[in-house]
Coordinates of C-alpha atoms in Angstrom, one line a residue:
X1 CA 9.5 28.0 3.1
X2 CA 9.5 24.2 3.4
X3 CA 9.3 21.5 0.7
X4 CA 8.8 17.8 1.4
X5 CA 8.7 14.9 -1.0
X6 CA 7.0 11.6 -0.4
X7 CA 7.0 8.3 -2.4
X8 CA 4.5 6.9 -2.0
X9 CA 2.1 9.6 -1.1
X10 CA 1.1 9.8 2.6
X11 CA -2.4 11.3 2.2
X12 CA -5.3 11.2 -0.3
X13 CA -6.5 8.5 -2.7
X14 CA -3.0 7.5 -3.9
X15 CA -1.6 7.0 -0.4
X16 CA 0.7 4.0 -0.3
X17 CA 0.9 3.6 -4.1
X18 CA 4.6 3.6 -5.0
X19 CA 3.8 4.7 -8.6
X20 CA 2.7 8.1 -7.3
X21 CA 4.8 11.0 -5.8
X22 CA 3.5 13.7 -3.5
X23 CA 5.0 17.1 -2.8
X24 CA 4.0 19.5 0.0
X25 CA 5.1 23.2 -0.2
X26 CA 4.6 25.3 2.9
X27 CA 5.1 29.1 3.0
X28 CA 4.7 31.7 5.7
X29 CA 2.6 34.5 4.1
X30 CA 2.1 38.1 5.1
X31 CA -1.4 39.1 6.2
X32 CA -3.6 42.1 5.9
X33 CA -6.2 41.5 8.7
X34 CA -5.5 38.1 10.2
X35 CA -2.9 39.5 12.6
X36 CA -5.7 41.4 14.3
X37 CA -7.2 38.2 15.7
X38 CA -4.2 35.8 15.4
X39 CA -0.6 36.7 16.5
X40 CA 1.3 33.6 15.2
X41 CA 2.7 33.1 11.7
X42 CA 0.2 32.2 8.9
X43 CA 1.3 29.2 7.0
X44 CA -0.1 28.2 3.6
X45 CA 0.4 24.6 2.5
X46 CA -0.3 23.2 -1.0
X47 CA 0.2 19.7 -2.2
X48 CA 0.3 17.9 -5.6
X49 CA 0.4 14.3 -6.6
X50 CA 2.0 13.1 -9.8
X51 CA 2.1 9.7 -11.5
X52 CA 5.5 8.6 -12.6
X53 CA 6.6 5.4 -14.4
X54 CA 10.1 4.6 -15.4
X55 CA 10.6 3.6 -19.0
X56 CA 12.6 0.6 -20.3
X57 CA 12.1 -3.1 -20.1
X58 CA 10.2 -4.4 -17.0
X59 CA 12.3 -6.1 -14.4
X60 CA 15.2 -4.6 -16.3
X61 CA 18.5 -6.5 -16.4
X62 CA 16.8 -9.9 -16.2
X63 CA 16.3 -12.4 -19.0
X64 CA 13.8 -14.4 -16.9
X65 CA 11.4 -13.1 -14.3
X66 CA 9.2 -15.6 -12.5
X67 CA 6.4 -13.6 -10.9
X68 CA 4.6 -15.8 -8.4
X69 CA 5.0 -14.2 -5.0
X70 CA 4.7 -17.2 -2.6
X71 CA 5.0 -20.6 -4.3
X72 CA 7.9 -23.1 -4.6
X73 CA 9.7 -24.2 -7.7
X74 CA 8.8 -21.0 -9.7
X75 CA 12.0 -21.6 -11.7
X76 CA 12.4 -25.3 -12.2
X77 CA 14.4 -27.8 -14.3
X78 CA 13.0 -31.3 -14.4
X79 CA 15.8 -33.7 -15.5
X80 CA 15.7 -37.4 -15.9
X81 CA 18.7 -39.4 -14.7
X82 CA 21.9 -38.2 -16.4
X83 CA 20.3 -36.2 -19.2
X84 CA 21.8 -32.8 -19.7
X85 CA 19.1 -30.2 -19.2
X86 CA 19.0 -26.7 -18.1
X87 CA 18.0 -23.0 -18.4
X88 CA 20.9 -20.7 -19.2
X89 CA 20.7 -16.9 -19.5
X90 CA 23.1 -14.4 -21.1
X91 CA 22.9 -10.6 -21.2
X92 CA 20.7 -10.6 -18.1
X93 CA 20.0 -12.5 -14.9
X94 CA 17.1 -14.5 -13.4
X95 CA 14.7 -13.0 -10.9
X96 CA 12.5 -15.2 -8.7
X97 CA 9.8 -13.1 -7.0
X98 CA 8.6 -15.8 -4.5
X99 CA 9.2 -15.3 -0.8
X100 CA 9.0 -19.1 -0.4
X101 CA 6.2 -18.8 2.2
X102 CA 4.5 -21.9 0.7
X103 CA 7.7 -24.0 0.6
X104 CA 7.8 -27.0 2.9
X105 CA 10.5 -29.6 3.6
X106 CA 13.3 -29.6 1.1
X107 CA 11.3 -27.7 -1.6
X108 CA 12.9 -24.5 -2.9
X109 CA 12.0 -21.5 -4.9
X110 CA 14.6 -22.4 -7.6
X111 CA 14.5 -26.2 -8.1
X112 CA 16.5 -28.7 -10.1
X113 CA 16.1 -32.5 -10.4
X114 CA 18.4 -34.9 -12.2
X115 CA 22.1 -35.3 -12.1
X116 CA 22.9 -32.8 -14.9
X117 CA 20.0 -30.4 -14.4
X118 CA 21.1 -26.8 -13.9
X119 CA 19.8 -23.2 -13.7
X120 CA 22.6 -20.9 -14.7
X121 CA 23.1 -17.2 -15.4
X122 CA 26.2 -16.2 -17.2
X123 CA 28.4 -13.7 -15.4
X124 CA 28.3 -10.8 -14.6
X125 CA 24.6 -11.3 -14.3
X126 CA 23.2 -12.7 -11.0
X127 CA 20.3 -14.9 -9.9
X128 CA 18.1 -12.9 -7.5
X129 CA 15.6 -14.5 -5.2
X130 CA 13.2 -12.8 -2.8
X131 CA 13.2 -15.8 -0.4
X132 CA 15.8 -16.1 2.3
X133 CA 14.9 -19.7 3.4
X134 CA 14.4 -22.6 1.0
X135 CA 15.6 -20.2 -1.8
X136 CA 17.5 -22.6 -4.1
X137 CA 19.2 -26.0 -4.4
X138 CA 22.6 -27.2 -5.5
X139 CA 21.8 -27.1 -9.3
X140 CA 21.6 -23.3 -9.3
X141 CA 24.8 -21.6 -10.4
X142 CA 26.9 -19.4 -10.2
X143 CA 26.0 -16.7 -7.6
X144 CA 22.6 -16.5 -6.0
X145 CA 21.5 -13.4 -4.1
X146 CA 18.7 -14.1 -1.6
X147 CA 16.4 -11.7 0.3
X148 CA 16.1 -9.2 -2.5
X149 CA 13.2 -6.8 -2.6
X150 CA 10.0 -8.2 -4.2
X151 CA 8.3 -6.5 -7.2
X152 CA 6.0 -3.7 -6.3
X153 CA 3.3 -5.5 -8.4
X154 CA 3.5 -9.2 -9.3
X155 CA 2.5 -8.2 -12.8
X156 CA 5.1 -5.7 -14.0
X157 CA 3.0 -4.8 -17.0
X158 CA -0.3 -4.5 -15.1
X159 CA -1.2 -1.2 -16.8
X160 CA -0.5 -2.4 -20.4
X161 CA -3.8 -2.6 -22.2
X162 CA -4.4 -5.8 -24.2
X163 CA -4.4 -5.7 -28.0
X164 CA -7.6 -4.8 -29.9
X165 CA -7.3 -6.8 -33.0
X166 CA -9.2 -6.4 -36.2
X167 CA -12.4 -8.5 -35.8
X168 CA -12.0 -10.2 -39.2
X169 CA -11.8 -13.0 -40.1
X170 CA -13.5 -14.1 -36.9
X171 CA -14.0 -17.8 -36.3
X172 CA -11.5 -19.1 -38.8
X173 CA -8.9 -21.7 -37.8
X174 CA -5.5 -21.4 -39.5
X175 CA -4.5 -24.9 -40.5
X176 CA -3.6 -25.1 -44.2
X177 CA -0.8 -23.8 -46.4
X178 CA -1.1 -20.0 -46.9
X179 CA -0.2 -16.5 -46.0
X180 CA -2.5 -14.9 -43.4
X181 CA -3.4 -11.3 -42.6
X182 CA -3.4 -9.9 -39.1
X183 CA -6.8 -10.2 -37.2
X184 CA -8.8 -12.4 -35.0
X185 CA -8.7 -16.2 -35.4
X186 CA -10.2 -19.1 -33.5
X187 CA -7.0 -21.2 -33.6
X188 CA -3.6 -21.2 -35.2
X189 CA -2.8 -24.8 -35.8
X190 CA -0.9 -25.7 -38.9
X191 CA -1.5 -29.3 -39.9
X192 CA 1.2 -31.9 -40.6
X193 CA 3.4 -30.8 -43.5
X194 CA 1.6 -27.4 -43.9
X195 CA 3.3 -24.0 -43.9
X196 CA 1.6 -21.0 -42.3
X197 CA 3.1 -17.5 -42.8
X198 CA 1.8 -14.7 -40.7
X199 CA 2.1 -11.2 -42.2
X200 CA 3.3 -8.4 -39.9
X201 CA 0.7 -7.2 -37.4
X202 CA -1.4 -8.3 -34.4
X203 CA -3.1 -11.7 -34.1
X204 CA -5.8 -12.5 -31.5
X205 CA -6.6 -16.2 -30.9
X206 CA -9.9 -16.6 -29.1
X207 CA -10.1 -20.4 -28.4
X208 CA -10.3 -21.0 -24.7
X209 CA -9.1 -24.6 -24.4
X210 CA -5.9 -26.5 -24.9
X211 CA -3.9 -26.1 -28.2
X212 CA -5.3 -22.7 -29.1
X213 CA -1.9 -22.4 -30.9
X214 CA 0.0 -25.5 -31.7
X215 CA 2.2 -27.1 -34.4
X216 CA 2.1 -30.6 -35.9
X217 CA 5.2 -32.6 -36.9
X218 CA 6.7 -31.3 -40.2
X219 CA 4.6 -28.1 -40.0
X220 CA 6.0 -24.6 -40.3
X221 CA 4.8 -21.5 -38.4
X222 CA 6.5 -18.3 -39.3
X223 CA 5.9 -14.7 -38.8
X224 CA 8.1 -11.5 -38.7
X225 CA 6.9 -8.4 -37.0
X226 CA 4.0 -10.1 -35.2
X227 CA 2.5 -10.0 -31.7
X228 CA 0.2 -12.9 -30.8
X229 CA -2.5 -12.3 -28.1
X230 CA -4.1 -15.3 -26.5
X231 CA -6.6 -14.1 -23.8
X232 CA -7.9 -17.6 -22.7
X233 CA -6.3 -20.6 -24.4
X234 CA -3.1 -22.6 -24.3
X235 CA 0.0 -22.1 -26.5
X236 CA 1.6 -25.4 -27.2
X237 CA 4.4 -25.3 -29.7
X238 CA 6.3 -28.6 -29.4
X239 CA 6.8 -29.8 -33.0
X240 CA 7.7 -28.6 -36.5
X241 CA 9.6 -25.5 -37.4
X242 CA 8.8 -22.2 -35.6
X243 CA 10.2 -18.8 -36.5
X244 CA 8.4 -15.9 -34.8
X245 CA 9.9 -12.4 -34.4
X246 CA 8.3 -9.6 -32.5
X247 CA 7.4 -6.3 -34.1
X248 CA 10.0 -3.5 -34.4
X249 CA 10.3 -0.2 -36.2
X250 CA 12.4 -1.9 -38.8
X251 CA 10.1 -4.9 -39.4
X252 CA 7.0 -2.7 -39.1
X253 CA 7.9 0.5 -40.9
X254 CA 4.5 2.1 -40.2
X255 CA 5.8 2.3 -36.5
X256 CA 8.8 4.5 -37.3
X257 CA 9.1 7.9 -35.6
X258 CA 9.1 8.9 -31.9
X259 CA 5.9 11.0 -32.2
X260 CA 4.0 8.4 -34.2
X261 CA 0.4 8.2 -32.9
X262 CA 0.3 4.5 -33.6
X263 CA 2.7 4.0 -30.8
X264 CA -0.2 4.9 -28.4
X265 CA -2.9 2.8 -30.0
X266 CA -3.9 -0.6 -28.7
X267 CA -5.4 -1.4 -32.1
X268 CA -1.9 -1.1 -33.6
X269 CA 1.0 -3.5 -33.5
X270 CA 3.2 -0.4 -32.9
X271 CA 2.0 -0.2 -29.3
X272 CA 3.6 -3.7 -28.6
X273 CA 7.0 -3.3 -30.1
X274 CA 9.3 -6.1 -28.8
X275 CA 6.5 -8.4 -27.6
X276 CA 5.9 -11.7 -29.3
X277 CA 3.4 -13.5 -27.0
X278 CA 0.8 -11.7 -24.7
X279 CA -1.3 -14.2 -22.7
X280 CA -4.4 -12.8 -21.0
X281 CA -4.0 -11.8 -17.3
X282 CA -6.5 -14.4 -16.2
X283 CA -5.2 -17.0 -18.6
X284 CA -3.7 -20.0 -16.6
X285 CA -3.7 -22.5 -19.5
X286 CA 0.1 -22.2 -20.0
X287 CA 2.5 -21.8 -22.8
X288 CA 5.0 -24.4 -24.0
X289 CA 7.9 -23.7 -26.3
X290 CA 9.7 -27.0 -26.9
X291 CA 12.1 -26.3 -29.8
X292 CA 15.3 -27.3 -31.4
X293 CA 18.3 -25.6 -33.0
X294 CA 16.4 -24.6 -36.1
X295 CA 13.8 -22.6 -34.1
X296 CA 13.9 -18.8 -33.9
X297 CA 11.8 -17.0 -31.2
X298 CA 12.5 -13.3 -30.5
X299 CA 10.8 -10.9 -28.2
X300 CA 9.1 -10.7 -24.8
X301 CA 7.0 -13.7 -23.7
X302 CA 4.4 -12.2 -21.3
X303 CA 2.3 -14.7 -19.4
X304 CA 1.7 -13.2 -16.0
X305 CA -0.7 -15.9 -14.7
X306 CA 0.6 -18.9 -16.7
X307 CA 3.5 -21.3 -16.5
X308 CA 6.0 -21.2 -19.4
X309 CA 7.5 -24.5 -20.2
X310 CA 10.7 -24.5 -22.1
X311 CA 12.2 -27.6 -23.6
X312 CA 12.8 -29.7 -26.6
X313 CA 15.1 -32.2 -28.2
X314 CA 18.5 -30.5 -28.1
X315 CA 19.8 -27.0 -27.4
X316 CA 18.1 -23.9 -28.7
X317 CA 18.0 -20.1 -28.1
X318 CA 15.3 -17.7 -27.3
X319 CA 16.3 -14.0 -27.7
X320 CA 14.2 -11.6 -25.6
X321 CA 12.7 -11.7 -22.1
X322 CA 10.5 -14.1 -20.2
X323 CA 7.8 -12.7 -17.8
X324 CA 5.7 -15.6 -16.5
X325 CA 4.1 -16.9 -13.3
X326 CA 6.4 -20.0 -13.3
X327 CA 9.2 -21.0 -15.7
X328 CA 9.9 -24.7 -16.1
X329 CA 12.3 -26.6 -18.3
X330 CA 11.9 -30.2 -19.4
X331 CA 13.0 -32.4 -22.1
X332 CA 16.6 -33.0 -23.3
X333 CA 18.9 -30.1 -23.9
X334 CA 19.7 -26.6 -22.7
X335 CA 17.4 -23.6 -23.4
X336 CA 19.4 -20.4 -23.7
X337 CA 17.5 -17.2 -23.0
X338 CA 19.5 -14.3 -24.5
X339 CA 18.4 -10.9 -23.0
X340 CA 18.7 -8.0 -25.4
X341 CA 17.0 -4.8 -24.1
X342 CA 16.8 -3.6 -27.7
X343 CA 14.6 -6.6 -28.7
X344 CA 12.1 -6.7 -25.9
X345 CA 9.0 -4.8 -25.0
X346 CA 10.0 -1.6 -23.3
X347 CA 7.3 1.0 -22.3
X348 CA 8.2 4.6 -22.6
X349 CA 8.5 6.7 -19.4
X350 CA 5.4 8.5 -18.2
X351 CA 4.7 11.4 -15.9
X352 CA 1.4 13.2 -15.3
X353 CA -0.2 15.4 -12.7
X354 CA -3.0 13.6 -10.9
X355 CA -4.0 15.8 -7.9

């Protein structure tokens, strides 16, 4: 008997797809009549194809994953003069998926400008770059590993279905003081001096232009146990006080239990535990989080086709994971991204027989 294993499959509709696994089993079988016309051994071969997906956080071990496969400056810090500005990570590294094929001249995949501009991953976590040439400049510290293997798919959550929010209240814009229920809104845009509290659950914001979600000076936007889905518009949080915490089994007790059916439902916040922002896969409007030391943002920021701009006036922390096409820092201060695998979106492992 012979058994051979192939990843990816070598035949059939799943050939070449690394998320599938193929097994061939060949056996020599005794015959009743075939030997009368054929003297050689009779071999019977069967094959099967299974889908397998590893569980846990995507691009695991990295606080920041910049997903663009070819462009320059996919992780970038734009400093001005001697201003101290940077992106720091702790608990996880930085992954830059670009091979640098569009870089020209002195441009690099990881790029800093300004005397005190830095991109830094705290040891023992590394900075990993797919590119071998034009990979990074002098402002990137400490250890950079180049020529690493690119992601199998530039969208590490390509098979995650987007949230299906409650259709109510529909075209409402959130602007005034109040406590708001989960559902579908046109904009979330608290006015100057107003406080908006989001109850635990899923929020879909349908506006397709700039400032689909934004905050005015002296406004407050807060929500615990929330995931915010923005299929088309821009997220622009650059003022006021922001406190947004992703859903968890503690913050959202209806999600408790390993066999809870809500964990599999895209109409439930339970399906998106650990995710705070989900930008649509065709949404290129961008997301800006320009905070200060009083801000609290926790969870996965998922923007596979958008640039995430981090900045603000002074240092502040984001706890979670960043998955974005580009990651750029600007402003005055250091943004610390603290990776905690217990506080980010982490799909469960999957296996199923497909063929």
